[in-house]
Short mmCIF file of C-alpha atoms (C1' of nucleotides) in Angstrom, two decimals:
data_model
loop_
_atom_site.label_atom_id
_atom_site.label_comp_id
_atom_site.label_asym_id
_atom_site.label_seq_id
_atom_site.Cartn_x
_atom_site.Cartn_y
_atom_site.Cartn_z
CA MET A 207 -18.55 1.28 -14.07
CA LEU A 208 -17.15 0.53 -10.78
CA THR A 209 -19.64 -0.85 -7.95
CA LEU A 210 -18.77 -2.17 -4.54
CA SER A 211 -21.74 -1.96 -3.28
CA CYS A 212 -23.38 -4.55 -0.51
CA ALA A 213 -25.93 -4.62 1.76
CA ASP A 214 -24.45 -3.21 4.71
CA THR A 215 -23.95 0.56 5.32
CA TRP A 216 -20.39 1.73 5.92
CA PRO A 217 -18.27 1.42 8.10
CA GLU A 218 -19.90 -1.48 9.39
CA GLY A 219 -17.81 -4.94 8.30
CA SER A 220 -14.28 -3.45 9.55
CA VAL A 221 -14.41 -5.62 12.72
CA ALA A 222 -11.03 -6.70 13.62
CA LEU A 223 -10.41 -10.00 14.91
CA GLU A 224 -10.91 -9.84 18.75
CA GLU A 225 -7.80 -12.20 19.53
CA GLU A 226 -5.61 -9.90 16.77
CA VAL A 227 -6.95 -6.96 18.62
CA VAL A 228 -5.62 -8.04 22.14
CA THR A 229 -2.59 -9.40 21.10
CA ALA A 230 -1.38 -6.40 19.32
CA ALA A 231 -2.78 -4.04 21.93
CA ALA A 232 -0.48 -6.12 24.53
CA GLN A 233 2.37 -6.19 21.76
CA ALA A 234 2.08 -2.40 21.24
CA GLU A 235 2.08 -1.65 25.25
CA GLU A 236 5.05 -3.67 25.78
CA LEU A 237 6.37 -2.23 22.78
CA ASP A 238 6.28 1.34 23.74
CA GLY A 239 5.56 1.38 27.22
CA SER A 240 6.53 5.03 27.59
CA VAL A 241 4.06 6.54 25.82
CA THR A 242 0.52 6.98 27.03
CA GLN A 243 -1.28 3.47 25.38
CA SER A 244 -4.70 4.02 23.59
CA SER A 245 -6.64 1.19 22.56
CA ASN A 246 -5.19 0.88 19.19
CA GLY A 247 -1.63 0.12 20.58
CA CYS A 248 0.11 3.53 19.45
CA SER A 249 0.79 6.35 21.34
CA SER A 250 -1.63 8.77 22.51
CA SER A 251 -1.21 11.50 20.37
CA VAL A 252 -1.24 9.15 17.27
CA CYS A 253 -4.94 8.12 18.18
CA LEU A 254 -5.51 12.30 18.97
CA ASP A 255 -4.05 13.37 15.72
CA ASP A 256 -6.15 11.70 13.39
CA SER A 257 -7.04 14.50 11.12
CA LEU A 258 -3.77 14.41 8.68
CA THR A 259 -3.43 13.33 5.47
CA SER A 260 -3.48 9.75 4.84
CA LEU A 261 -5.84 8.09 2.69
CA GLN A 262 -7.19 5.66 6.01
CA TRP A 263 -10.59 6.06 4.86
CA LEU A 264 -10.60 4.29 1.60
CA GLN A 265 -10.00 1.63 3.51
CA GLU A 266 -13.37 1.34 4.98
CA PHE A 267 -14.20 0.62 1.45
CA SER A 268 -13.48 -2.64 2.43
CA ILE A 269 -15.53 -5.36 0.63
CA ILE A 270 -13.92 -8.21 1.94
CA ASN A 271 -15.45 -7.71 5.07
CA ALA A 272 -18.90 -6.64 2.99
CA SER A 273 -18.70 -10.36 2.21
CA GLY A 274 -18.60 -11.34 5.45
CA ASN A 275 -15.58 -12.43 6.03
CA GLN A 276 -12.75 -11.07 8.32
CA GLN A 277 -9.64 -10.58 6.09
CA VAL A 278 -6.27 -11.34 7.81
CA PRO A 279 -3.58 -10.26 4.87
CA PHE A 280 -0.62 -12.53 4.55
CA SER A 281 -1.63 -15.41 5.88
CA GLY A 282 -4.11 -18.12 5.16
CA GLN A 283 -5.28 -20.58 2.77
CA ASN A 284 -7.58 -18.37 0.80
CA GLN A 285 -5.83 -16.01 -1.12
CA HIS A 286 -7.62 -12.65 -2.25
CA PRO A 287 -8.58 -12.42 -5.59
CA LEU A 288 -8.53 -8.57 -5.41
CA CYS A 289 -4.87 -8.61 -4.60
CA GLY A 290 -3.49 -11.70 -4.92
CA HIS A 291 -2.73 -11.99 -0.92
CA GLN A 292 -3.75 -14.65 0.99
CA ARG A 293 -6.33 -14.20 3.61
CA LEU A 294 -7.36 -16.17 6.58
CA VAL A 295 -11.11 -16.78 6.77
CA GLY A 296 -12.29 -16.83 10.45
CA SER A 297 -10.89 -18.80 12.43
CA GLU A 298 -8.30 -20.13 10.04
CA ALA A 299 -6.35 -16.98 11.71
CA PRO A 300 -3.90 -17.36 13.98
CA ALA A 301 -4.59 -15.25 17.08
CA SER A 302 -1.37 -14.46 17.26
CA PRO A 303 1.08 -14.08 14.30
CA MET A 304 4.20 -15.58 17.23
CA ALA A 305 1.49 -18.39 18.12
CA ALA A 306 1.25 -19.27 14.22
CA ASP A 307 5.10 -18.41 13.81
CA PRO A 308 6.63 -21.44 12.51
CA ALA A 309 9.85 -20.31 13.65
CA SER A 310 8.36 -20.05 17.19
CA MET A 311 7.84 -23.08 17.16
CA GLY A 312 11.53 -24.80 16.25
CA MET A 313 11.14 -24.49 12.95
CA PRO A 314 14.80 -23.23 11.21
CA HIS A 315 15.21 -20.35 9.83
CA THR A 316 17.31 -18.60 7.35
CA PRO A 317 16.91 -15.32 6.76
CA GLY A 318 18.45 -13.08 4.20
CA LYS A 319 18.09 -15.58 2.28
CA PRO A 320 14.62 -15.05 0.70
CA THR A 321 13.22 -17.90 -0.95
CA SER A 322 11.28 -17.27 -4.08
CA ALA A 323 8.58 -14.88 -2.83
CA ALA A 324 9.32 -13.26 -5.81
CA PHE A 325 6.99 -15.42 -7.72
CA CYS A 326 4.35 -14.92 -5.78
CA ARG A 327 3.04 -11.40 -5.66
CA GLY A 328 1.20 -9.61 -4.13
CA PRO A 329 -2.08 -7.49 -4.61
CA SER A 330 -3.52 -6.97 -7.95
CA SER A 331 -6.32 -4.21 -8.55
CA SER A 332 -8.45 -6.19 -11.33
CA ALA A 333 -10.59 -9.67 -11.30
CA LEU A 334 -8.02 -10.60 -13.89
CA LEU A 335 -4.96 -9.33 -12.57
CA GLY A 336 -6.00 -11.03 -9.36
CA LEU A 337 -7.04 -13.89 -11.39
CA VAL A 338 -3.56 -14.37 -13.02
CA THR A 339 -2.07 -13.84 -9.92
CA TYR A 340 -4.21 -16.67 -8.21
CA GLY A 341 -3.67 -19.20 -11.09
CA HIS A 342 0.42 -18.92 -11.03
CA CYS A 343 1.09 -18.82 -7.36
CA PRO A 344 -0.41 -22.17 -6.46
CA GLU A 345 2.13 -22.80 -3.46
CA GLU A 346 0.72 -20.27 -1.17
CA VAL A 347 3.25 -18.23 0.83
CA ASP A 348 2.87 -17.22 4.31
CA TYR A 349 4.18 -13.88 4.87
CA LYS A 350 2.38 -13.98 7.87
CA THR A 351 4.15 -17.53 8.93
CA ASN A 352 6.53 -18.24 6.66
CA PRO A 353 10.31 -17.01 8.24
CA HIS A 354 11.79 -18.11 5.11
CA VAL A 355 10.28 -15.84 2.67
CA LYS A 356 11.00 -12.06 2.45
CA PRO A 357 8.03 -10.40 1.41
CA PRO A 358 8.10 -9.01 -2.31
CA TYR A 359 7.31 -5.40 -1.07
CA SER A 360 9.52 -2.80 -0.95
CA TYR A 361 10.55 -1.22 2.64
CA ALA A 362 8.16 1.97 1.48
CA THR A 363 5.70 -0.46 0.40
CA LEU A 364 5.72 -1.98 3.99
CA ILE A 365 5.73 1.06 5.92
CA CYS A 366 3.01 2.56 3.84
CA MET A 367 0.89 -0.56 4.93
CA ALA A 368 1.70 -0.55 8.20
CA MET A 369 0.60 3.78 7.92
CA GLN A 370 -2.70 2.37 6.42
CA ALA A 371 -2.95 -0.41 9.05
CA SER A 372 -2.77 1.74 11.59
CA LYS A 373 -5.37 3.58 10.77
CA LYS A 374 -3.82 6.58 11.65
CA SER A 375 -2.32 9.10 9.53
CA LYS A 376 0.97 8.99 11.81
CA ILE A 377 2.86 6.46 13.48
CA THR A 378 5.63 6.08 15.19
CA LEU A 379 8.85 4.01 14.03
CA SER A 380 8.10 1.38 16.88
CA CYS A 381 4.39 0.60 15.39
CA ILE A 382 5.84 0.41 12.01
CA TYR A 383 8.54 -2.31 13.19
CA LYS A 384 5.31 -3.69 15.24
CA TRP A 385 3.36 -4.19 12.07
CA ILE A 386 5.84 -5.30 10.00
CA THR A 387 7.19 -8.31 12.24
CA ASP A 388 3.28 -8.97 13.52
CA ASN A 389 2.12 -9.02 9.54
CA PHE A 390 5.72 -10.76 8.21
CA CYS A 391 7.31 -13.55 9.60
CA TYR A 392 10.39 -13.17 8.03
CA PHE A 393 11.58 -10.01 9.48
CA ARG A 394 10.70 -11.40 13.18
CA HIS A 395 13.70 -13.42 12.92
CA ALA A 396 15.95 -11.42 10.54
CA ASP A 397 18.69 -9.52 11.24
CA PRO A 398 17.55 -6.18 12.51
CA THR A 399 19.62 -4.40 9.88
CA TRP A 400 16.04 -4.52 8.55
CA GLN A 401 15.13 -1.68 10.71
CA ASN A 402 18.03 0.06 9.18
CA SER A 403 16.95 0.37 6.16
CA ILE A 404 13.28 1.20 7.37
CA ARG A 405 14.88 4.80 9.17
CA HIS A 406 17.29 4.97 5.80
CA ASN A 407 13.43 4.99 3.99
CA LEU A 408 11.67 7.12 6.29
CA SER A 409 14.40 9.32 6.07
CA LEU A 410 15.37 9.42 2.11
CA ASN A 411 11.91 8.65 0.90
CA LYS A 412 9.95 11.53 0.19
CA CYS A 413 7.07 9.72 0.24
CA PHE A 414 7.21 10.10 4.06
CA ILE A 415 6.87 13.07 6.51
CA LYS A 416 8.32 13.34 9.94
CA VAL A 417 5.50 14.83 12.53
CA PRO A 418 7.87 15.86 14.96
CA ARG A 419 6.34 14.87 18.56
CA GLN A 420 4.80 17.81 20.72
CA LYS A 421 6.90 18.68 23.87
CA ASP A 422 4.25 17.40 25.99
CA GLU A 423 4.30 14.22 24.30
CA PRO A 424 6.10 11.34 26.21
CA GLY A 425 8.38 9.57 24.51
CA LYS A 426 11.06 8.68 21.67
CA GLY A 427 11.22 9.86 18.11
CA GLY A 428 8.48 11.81 16.17
CA PHE A 429 5.58 10.23 13.96
CA TRP A 430 5.96 9.72 10.47
CA LYS A 431 3.15 10.05 8.35
CA ILE A 432 2.52 9.47 4.49
CA ASP A 433 2.58 12.29 2.09
CA PRO A 434 -0.90 12.01 0.62
CA GLN A 435 0.56 13.14 -2.84
CA TYR A 436 2.84 9.69 -3.05
CA ALA A 437 0.12 7.26 -0.47
CA ASP A 438 -2.00 5.94 -3.11
CA ARG A 439 0.60 5.04 -5.55
CA LEU A 440 2.71 3.47 -3.00
CA LEU A 441 -0.09 1.32 -2.47
CA SER A 442 -1.57 0.82 -5.86
CA GLY A 443 1.63 0.05 -7.20
CA ALA A 444 4.38 -0.70 -4.89
CA TYR A 445 3.07 -4.16 -4.04
CA LYS A 446 6.47 -5.49 -5.74
CA LYS A 447 9.71 -4.76 -5.42
CA ARG A 448 10.82 -5.04 -8.70
CA ARG A 449 9.43 -6.50 -12.08
CA LEU A 450 9.82 -9.76 -12.71
CA PRO A 451 10.29 -12.51 -15.47
CA PRO A 452 6.68 -13.28 -17.44
CA VAL A 453 4.51 -15.38 -15.59
CA GLN A 454 2.72 -18.21 -16.30
CA ILE A 455 -0.82 -19.01 -15.41
CA ASN A 456 -1.31 -22.05 -13.68
CA PRO A 457 -3.13 -24.32 -16.28
CA ALA A 458 -5.06 -26.41 -14.13
CA LEU A 459 -6.33 -22.73 -13.24
CA GLN A 460 -6.75 -21.88 -16.65
CA ALA A 461 -9.48 -24.79 -17.14
CA ARG A 462 -11.26 -23.72 -14.04
CA VAL A 463 -11.84 -20.65 -16.14
CA LYS A 464 -15.41 -20.37 -17.33
CA PRO A 465 -16.59 -17.99 -19.41
CA ALA A 466 -20.08 -16.20 -18.91
CA GLY A 467 -21.41 -16.03 -14.95
CA PRO A 468 -20.30 -14.01 -12.43
CA LEU A 469 -17.52 -13.78 -10.58
CA PRO A 470 -17.58 -16.67 -7.69
CA ALA A 471 -17.95 -15.18 -3.96
CA LEU A 472 -14.77 -14.32 -2.87
CA GLY A 473 -13.41 -17.61 -0.69
CA ARG A 474 -14.25 -19.58 -3.23
CA PRO A 475 -10.66 -19.89 -5.31
CA GLY A 476 -11.94 -23.46 -6.78
CA GLU A 477 -14.04 -22.03 -9.57
CA LEU A 478 -13.28 -18.92 -11.27
CA SER A 479 -14.82 -17.43 -13.81
CA VAL A 480 -14.77 -14.41 -15.87
CA SER A 481 -17.12 -12.71 -17.77
CA PRO A 482 -17.39 -12.25 -21.66
CA GLU A 483 -16.61 -8.55 -21.26
CA SER A 484 -13.64 -9.61 -19.13
CA GLN A 485 -12.89 -11.95 -22.08
CA GLN A 486 -13.37 -9.40 -24.66
CA LEU A 487 -11.33 -6.74 -22.64
CA LEU A 488 -8.46 -9.17 -22.06
CA GLN A 489 -8.26 -10.46 -25.58
CA GLU A 490 -8.26 -6.36 -26.68
CA PHE A 491 -5.36 -5.85 -24.47
CA GLU A 492 -3.60 -8.86 -25.45
CA GLU A 493 -4.41 -7.35 -29.00
CA ALA A 494 -3.19 -4.13 -28.47
CA THR A 495 0.25 -4.91 -25.90
CA GLY A 496 0.86 -7.68 -27.75
CA VAL A 497 1.39 -9.79 -24.59
CA ASP A 498 0.22 -13.04 -24.19
CA GLN A 499 -1.11 -15.17 -20.77
CA ASN A 500 2.62 -14.42 -19.38
CA TRP A 501 1.54 -11.17 -19.23
CA ASP A 502 2.97 -9.75 -15.95
CA PRO A 503 -0.08 -8.36 -14.03
CA CYS A 504 2.38 -7.18 -11.60
CA GLY A 505 4.84 -5.34 -13.95
CA ALA A 506 1.45 -3.76 -15.83
CA GLU A 507 -0.19 -2.37 -12.75
CA ALA A 508 2.46 -0.45 -12.35
CA ASN A 509 2.05 0.69 -15.13
CA VAL A 510 -1.56 1.19 -15.18
CA SER A 511 -0.66 2.82 -11.91
CA GLY A 512 1.11 5.76 -13.76
CA ALA A 513 4.67 3.79 -13.53
CA TRP A 514 5.33 5.58 -10.62
CA LEU A 515 7.33 2.48 -9.83
CA SER A 516 9.75 3.18 -12.98
CA GLY A 517 10.94 7.13 -11.15
CA LYS A 518 8.55 9.26 -12.09
CA GLY A 519 6.61 10.08 -9.16
CA CYS A 520 7.46 9.00 -6.16
CA GLY A 521 11.41 9.18 -5.87
CA PHE A 522 14.01 9.35 -3.08
CA LYS A 523 15.22 12.91 -0.85
CA ARG A 524 18.52 12.05 -0.59
CA LYS A 525 20.41 14.90 -2.44
CA GLN A 526 21.68 12.52 -5.43
CA PRO A 527 25.10 13.23 -7.14
CA ALA A 528 25.10 16.31 -9.72
CA LEU A 529 25.30 14.20 -12.05
CA ARG A 530 22.55 11.56 -11.52
CA ARG A 531 19.00 11.61 -10.88
CA THR A 532 18.42 15.12 -11.77
CA SER A 533 14.63 14.35 -12.22
CA MET A 534 14.50 13.04 -8.76
CA VAL A 535 13.03 16.50 -7.72
CA LYS A 536 9.85 16.75 -5.89
CA ALA A 537 6.76 15.82 -7.84
CA PRO A 538 5.19 19.62 -8.86
CA ARG A 539 1.58 19.19 -7.90
CA ARG A 540 -0.30 17.65 -10.05
CA SER A 541 -2.16 19.53 -12.73
CA SER A 542 -5.84 18.27 -13.28
CA SER A 543 -5.56 15.83 -10.66
CA PRO A 544 -3.70 15.87 -7.27
CA LEU A 545 -1.87 13.04 -8.35
CA LEU A 546 -0.65 12.58 -11.28
CA CYS A 547 1.79 14.97 -13.08
CA VAL A 548 1.33 16.68 -16.11
CA ASP A 549 3.84 14.11 -17.67
CA GLU A 550 1.83 10.91 -16.33
CA GLN A 551 -0.93 12.32 -17.65
CA LYS A 552 0.21 12.35 -20.72
CA GLU A 553 1.83 8.77 -20.08
CA LEU A 554 -2.05 7.77 -19.40
CA GLY A 555 -3.43 9.46 -22.24
CA SER A 556 -0.99 7.80 -24.74
CA LEU A 557 -2.13 4.40 -22.61
CA LYS A 558 -5.30 5.02 -23.64
CA GLY A 559 -5.06 5.77 -26.58
CA ASP A 560 -3.94 2.45 -27.54
CA PHE A 561 -5.63 0.97 -25.16
CA ASP A 562 -8.69 1.51 -22.82
CA TRP A 563 -7.29 0.96 -19.34
CA ASP A 564 -10.53 1.66 -17.70
CA ALA A 565 -12.26 -0.17 -19.72
CA LEU A 566 -10.53 -3.10 -18.77
CA LEU A 567 -10.26 -1.93 -15.15
CA ASP A 568 -13.39 -1.05 -14.73
CA SER A 569 -14.49 -4.11 -16.23
CA GLU A 570 -12.58 -6.38 -14.17
CA LEU A 571 -13.16 -4.12 -11.36
CA CYS A 572 -16.57 -4.49 -11.63
CA GLY A 573 -16.18 -8.07 -12.54
CA GLU A 574 -14.68 -8.74 -9.36
CA LEU A 575 -15.75 -6.14 -6.71
CA SER A 576 -19.27 -6.00 -7.28
CA LEU A 577 -21.54 -7.38 -4.81
CA ASP A 578 -25.18 -6.87 -4.89
CA SER A 579 -26.86 -6.79 -1.27
CA THR A 580 -26.57 -10.80 -0.80
CA CYS A 581 -23.02 -9.40 -0.79
CA GLN A 582 -22.83 -11.85 -3.93
CA LEU A 583 -20.75 -11.27 -6.91
CA SER A 584 -22.62 -9.91 -9.72
CA PRO A 585 -21.52 -9.09 -13.16
CA MET A 586 -21.96 -5.19 -14.17
CA GLU A 587 -22.75 -3.34 -16.84
CA ARG A 588 -20.92 -0.70 -17.23
CA ASP A 589 -21.12 2.84 -16.71
CA ASP A 590 -19.78 5.62 -14.65
CA ASP A 591 -20.77 4.87 -11.21
CA LEU A 592 -19.05 3.37 -8.43
CA THR A 593 -20.95 2.21 -5.57
CA VAL A 594 -19.17 1.64 -2.32
CA ARG A 595 -21.12 -0.26 0.22
CA GLY A 596 -24.23 0.23 -0.65
CA ARG A 597 -23.88 3.79 -1.36
CA HIS A 598 -23.22 4.79 -5.01
CA ILE A 599 -20.86 7.32 -6.31
CA GLY A 600 -20.29 8.58 -9.35
CA ARG A 601 -17.36 8.11 -11.43
CA PRO A 602 -15.36 11.06 -9.19
CA GLN A 603 -12.65 13.51 -11.48
CA GLN A 604 -11.20 14.00 -7.66
CA TRP A 605 -12.20 12.02 -5.20
CA SER A 606 -12.87 13.27 -2.15
CA PRO A 607 -15.46 12.65 0.55
CA LEU A 608 -16.48 16.00 0.75
CA GLU A 609 -16.90 16.21 -2.11
CA ALA A 610 -19.37 14.47 -2.66
CA SER A 611 -23.17 14.80 -2.34
CA ALA A 612 -26.18 12.85 -1.52
CA ASP A 613 -28.59 12.50 -4.15
CA SER A 614 -32.14 11.93 -3.14
CA THR A 615 -31.76 7.64 -3.03
CA GLY A 616 -29.32 8.08 -0.58
CA SER A 617 -26.21 7.84 -3.63
CA TYR A 618 -23.12 10.18 -3.67
CA ILE A 619 -22.76 11.77 -6.75
CA LEU A 620 -19.32 13.34 -7.50
CA SER A 621 -18.76 15.79 -9.90
CA GLU A 622 -17.66 15.18 -12.91
CA THR A 623 -14.70 17.28 -12.37
CA GLN A 624 -13.49 14.66 -9.56
CA GLN A 625 -12.64 11.68 -12.05
CA SER A 626 -9.13 11.86 -12.07
CA SER A 627 -8.15 10.62 -9.44
CA LEU A 628 -10.31 7.68 -9.37
CA ASP A 629 -8.32 5.27 -10.75
CA PHE A 630 -5.74 5.47 -8.29
CA ASP A 631 -7.96 5.89 -5.65
CA GLU A 632 -9.17 2.72 -6.98
CA GLU A 633 -5.98 1.05 -6.74
CA THR A 634 -5.29 2.72 -3.51
CA PHE A 635 -8.45 0.85 -2.22
CA LEU A 636 -7.44 -2.45 -3.59
CA ALA A 637 -3.98 -2.23 -1.96
CA THR A 638 -5.21 -1.36 0.98
CA ALA A 639 -8.19 -3.28 1.22
CA PHE A 640 -6.50 -6.57 2.51
CA LEU A 641 -4.72 -4.65 5.12
CA GLN A 642 -4.70 -5.95 8.15
CA SER A 643 -4.93 -3.43 11.03
CA PRO A 644 -2.97 -5.26 13.97
CA TRP A 645 -3.85 -2.26 16.11
CA PRO A 646 -6.87 -2.48 18.24
CA GLU A 647 -10.11 -0.44 16.78
CA GLU A 648 -11.06 1.97 18.71
CA ASP A 649 -14.60 2.79 19.40
CA GLU A 650 -16.27 1.15 16.72
CA ALA A 651 -19.68 0.10 18.55
CA GLY A 652 -22.72 1.40 16.31
CA GLN A 653 -23.17 5.04 16.17
CA GLY A 654 -19.32 6.60 16.53
CA LYS A 655 -18.63 4.87 13.30
CA ARG A 656 -20.17 7.36 10.69
CA ALA A 657 -18.73 10.26 12.64
CA ASP A 658 -15.64 8.53 13.26
CA PHE A 659 -15.08 8.39 9.46
CA LEU A 660 -13.00 11.76 8.97
CA CYS A 661 -11.70 11.83 12.38
CA ASN A 662 -10.18 8.18 11.94
CA SER A 663 -9.63 8.61 7.99
CA GLY A 664 -6.79 10.60 8.60
CA VAL A 665 -8.77 13.06 6.11
CA ASN A 666 -7.13 16.22 6.72
CA PHE A 667 -10.11 19.15 6.02
CA ASP A 668 -7.54 21.62 5.18
CA GLN A 669 -6.69 19.47 2.47
CA LEU A 670 -9.58 18.16 0.98
CA LEU A 671 -10.76 21.92 1.13
CA ASN A 672 -7.38 22.31 -0.87
CA LEU A 673 -8.08 19.56 -3.47
CA SER A 674 -11.46 21.01 -4.01
CA ASP A 675 -10.50 24.58 -4.76
CA SER A 676 -13.60 24.54 -7.08
CA PHE A 677 -15.65 22.97 -4.53
CA SER A 678 -18.40 26.44 -3.42
CA GLY A 679 -20.66 24.46 -1.94
CA ASP A 680 -21.83 24.51 1.84
CA LEU A 681 -19.24 22.46 3.28
CA SER A 682 -20.80 22.08 6.05
CA SER A 683 -23.80 20.97 5.08
CA LYS A 684 -22.48 18.51 2.39
CA ILE A 685 -20.23 17.28 5.50
CA GLU A 686 -23.10 16.61 7.40
CA SER A 687 -25.11 15.16 4.46
CA PHE A 688 -22.32 13.15 4.17
CA LEU A 689 -21.88 11.94 7.65
"C1'" DT B 57 22.81 3.43 26.54
"C1'" DA B 58 19.43 2.10 23.28
"C1'" DG B 59 16.43 3.67 20.57
"C1'" DT B 60 15.72 7.54 16.32
"C1'" DG B 61 17.07 10.00 12.72
"C1'" DT B 62 20.06 11.64 9.29
"C1'" DT B 63 23.69 11.23 5.04
"C1'" DT B 64 26.79 8.68 2.57
"C1'" DA B 65 28.84 4.63 -0.23
"C1'" DC B 66 27.88 0.87 -2.93
"C1'" DG B 67 26.60 -2.84 -5.65
"C1'" DG B 68 22.57 -5.33 -7.99
"C1'" DG B 69 18.56 -5.87 -10.97
"C1'" DA B 70 15.57 -4.31 -14.72
"C1'" DG B 71 14.64 -1.24 -18.12
"C1'" DG B 72 15.85 1.95 -21.76
"C1'" DC C 228 26.41 1.46 -21.27
"C1'" DC C 229 23.94 4.06 -18.86
"C1'" DT C 230 19.98 5.66 -15.84
"C1'" DC C 231 17.06 4.50 -12.00
"C1'" DC C 232 15.27 1.81 -8.21
"C1'" DC C 233 16.11 -0.51 -4.35
"C1'" DG C 234 18.69 -2.58 -0.29
"C1'" DT C 235 22.27 -2.87 2.75
"C1'" DA C 236 25.83 -0.90 5.86
"C1'" DA C 237 28.32 2.17 8.14
"C1'" DA C 238 28.83 6.28 10.58
"C1'" DC C 239 27.50 10.25 12.88
"C1'" DA C 240 24.21 13.03 15.74
"C1'" DC C 241 20.50 13.62 18.84
"C1'" DT C 242 17.39 12.55 22.51
"C1'" DA C 243 14.62 10.04 25.93
#
DNA sequence: TAGTGTTTACGGGAGG
DNA sequence: CCTCCCGTAAACACTA
């Protein structure tokens, strides 16, 4: 059971920091002046074509926004417990990344020699994981302003983040560059060879699809989008490049961990608590896995996410040497899940056999994400429901917004056949919730929001329809009811 | 010419 | 030791 509810109806709460917006817009214009600019800083065609393939809409489920705190990832003093990322709250966020760039203020910088950012890992999908991450990351690495620390994300992840944050289904290479430099100070000062790596990644990583620019579209180069088949994986488990040695929970943090009681509201990092259920699940987990508090949540999450990082799902397109990487073929379409191949489902199944991952995730997610109408976290009873921003959603098998049907209470109950991808979508949501879009939001005023959902989300109707082969209801009425 | 995109090659880290 | 992932470097072609 997972509840992400809040009083506000979505997509409210996705208000960007105006200063950030203005700055990003201005910078984007400088960057891509040859292309007709829209308010989001990307080319007009980007803005026009939103109906492609991203899981962008997942970002709209931001519970952080629901909590009333504007999130600004990779910077600031507060770290989002979900993802382990730091975030600024309100005015703590620099109006411009450059404005807060120590390197641009005379701070010495030695790019290319990243420090131990790897030990301050990013998003975790559960309260438990976030808790651990939070605990063992006392010295918060501000990737947005720290020019010395290379972000612990793979280039593929960075690209994916940029794509997600852009609110568009496809973005230009320059937009990717810009987002990365905006959000990671390191790359603003690092040797530009990283851009080569970005391009290399785009070309070789099958997660990314090139969308040629139309002939009548001005500008250079094409657009890139995320293959929806891999998007969630990319974001769910790729927040770190490599596995790390076991980490220790900060003893000081452990002392702050209190049994029982609701989790503190986001933004109260000083007082953490774990519900008894979570503790029990943790204990079960430890018993089942033999890990203790040295358990690396990052690696674990990668496993939970389908172990795709281990090379089973999101590999490179490159032609591998004949005797190497024979497994690097395009992953087949998933059978029951669009996101899991058979083998992966087996893996997850075997995992389930040993340990109830769902229970752990669900429990922790409940404890972490449950926001009641007063925007306070509250422990949740475990059931099979999901509430996002005031909308009650049954635990889906293959989550698709269009498959949701509203019940009499305005809740969205998904059919049982929709279950499989929720775990990944949860992960995706959690992994992307913290993302900040430097791109100016398009018209976010009032009524347009919901109608813009499917447009801005980048959800392709055709793909959604493909996802719901078995979906035979009145599509238009469902869409209308959903909107 | 600069930016973009593709491709190849190589080495290091990590896991099996 | 092998495989895989990832990063890096470089060469090359194409295009605005």
